[in-house]
Amino acid sequence: MDKFELQKLRELPIEGVAERLGMRVERHKCLCPFHEDSHPSLSFCQRRNTYRCFVCGAAGGTIDLVMRYQNMDFKEACNWLSGNASLPLTAYSLPEEGEVSFDASRYPFP
């Protein structure tokens, strides 16, 4: 998975991801699934594309929400998101021996 595919997953609408997980979002809020909640305390910020619970402190973005709600690791959450959003992910591979993954000389130092 490259950084552009990862960015696409992070840019998925957070409320849409929450609804696909089965949360009922109304007016940018819903019941927090991470603790016993009787009043909506999980709020969504569309501008920053994040969520935050003001009771238990759970916070993050789209991938964090899937990881915590589905009890998955990072890779599983990315695969779940890409499957539900119809975004194909390429398999991540380490750079081969002798291959440079980052070339600092391409960026001049001021």
Coordinates of C-alpha atoms in Angstrom, one line a residue:
M1 CA 0.0 0.0 0.0
D2 CA 1.5 3.3 -0.9
K3 CA 1.0 6.7 0.8
F4 CA -1.5 7.9 -1.8
E5 CA -3.8 4.9 -1.2
L6 CA -3.5 5.4 2.5
Q7 CA -4.4 9.1 2.1
K8 CA -7.5 8.1 0.2
L9 CA -8.6 5.9 3.1
R10 CA -8.0 8.8 5.5
E11 CA -10.0 11.1 3.4
L12 CA -13.1 8.9 3.3
P13 CA -16.0 10.7 5.0
I14 CA -15.8 9.8 8.7
E15 CA -19.6 9.8 9.2
G16 CA -20.0 7.5 6.2
V17 CA -17.5 5.1 7.7
A18 CA -19.4 5.2 11.0
E19 CA -22.7 4.5 9.3
R20 CA -21.1 1.5 7.5
L21 CA -19.9 0.2 10.8
G22 CA -23.6 0.3 12.0
M23 CA -23.6 3.5 14.0
R24 CA -26.6 5.8 13.8
V25 CA -25.2 9.3 13.1
E26 CA -27.6 12.3 13.6
R27 CA -26.5 15.9 13.6
H28 CA -22.8 14.9 13.6
K29 CA -23.2 12.9 16.8
C30 CA -24.0 9.3 17.9
L31 CA -23.9 7.0 20.9
C32 CA -20.3 6.1 21.7
P33 CA -19.8 2.3 21.2
F34 CA -16.7 2.3 23.4
H35 CA -18.5 2.8 26.7
E36 CA -22.0 2.6 28.1
D37 CA -23.7 5.6 26.6
S38 CA -27.2 6.8 27.0
H39 CA -26.7 10.3 25.4
P40 CA -24.8 10.9 22.1
S41 CA -21.3 11.8 23.2
L42 CA -19.3 10.7 20.1
S43 CA -19.1 13.7 17.8
F44 CA -17.7 14.0 14.3
C45 CA -15.8 17.0 12.9
Q46 CA -16.3 17.0 9.1
R47 CA -13.8 19.7 8.5
R48 CA -11.0 17.7 10.1
N49 CA -12.6 14.3 9.3
T50 CA -12.2 13.0 12.8
Y51 CA -14.3 11.7 15.7
R52 CA -14.0 12.3 19.5
C53 CA -15.9 11.1 22.5
F54 CA -16.0 13.7 25.3
V55 CA -16.8 11.1 27.9
C56 CA -14.2 8.3 27.4
G57 CA -11.7 10.3 25.3
A58 CA -11.8 8.0 22.2
A59 CA -10.6 10.0 19.2
G60 CA -9.1 9.6 15.8
G61 CA -9.7 9.4 12.1
T62 CA -11.3 6.9 9.7
I63 CA -8.7 4.1 10.1
D64 CA -8.6 4.6 13.9
L65 CA -12.4 4.3 14.1
V66 CA -12.4 1.0 12.2
M67 CA -9.5 -0.4 14.2
R68 CA -11.1 0.3 17.5
Y69 CA -14.7 -0.6 16.6
Q70 CA -13.9 -3.8 14.7
N71 CA -11.0 -4.7 17.0
M72 CA -8.6 -5.0 14.1
D73 CA -5.0 -4.1 13.5
F74 CA -3.9 -1.4 11.1
K75 CA -3.6 -3.6 8.0
E76 CA -6.9 -5.3 8.5
A77 CA -8.7 -2.0 9.0
C78 CA -7.2 -0.6 5.8
N79 CA -8.3 -3.7 3.9
W80 CA -11.8 -3.5 5.4
L81 CA -12.0 0.2 4.5
S82 CA -10.8 -0.4 0.9
G83 CA -13.2 -3.3 0.5
N84 CA -16.2 -1.3 1.6
A85 CA -15.1 1.8 -0.3
S86 CA -14.2 0.0 -3.5
L87 CA -10.6 1.3 -3.3
P88 CA -8.1 -1.3 -4.5
L89 CA -4.9 -1.5 -2.4
T90 CA -1.6 -2.8 -3.6
A91 CA 0.4 -5.1 -1.4
Y92 CA 3.0 -3.4 0.7
S93 CA 6.5 -4.6 0.1
L94 CA 9.8 -3.6 1.6
P95 CA 12.3 -1.9 -0.6
E96 CA 14.7 -4.5 -2.2
E97 CA 18.3 -4.5 -1.2
G98 CA 20.1 -1.6 -2.8
E99 CA 16.9 0.2 -3.6
V100 CA 16.5 3.6 -1.9
S101 CA 13.0 4.3 -0.6
F102 CA 13.8 7.9 0.2
D103 CA 16.4 10.1 -1.5
A104 CA 17.1 13.1 0.7
S105 CA 19.3 14.6 -2.0
R106 CA 16.3 15.4 -4.1
Y107 CA 15.2 18.0 -1.5
P108 CA 17.5 21.0 -1.2
F109 CA 18.2 22.2 2.3
P110 CA 17.7 26.0 2.6

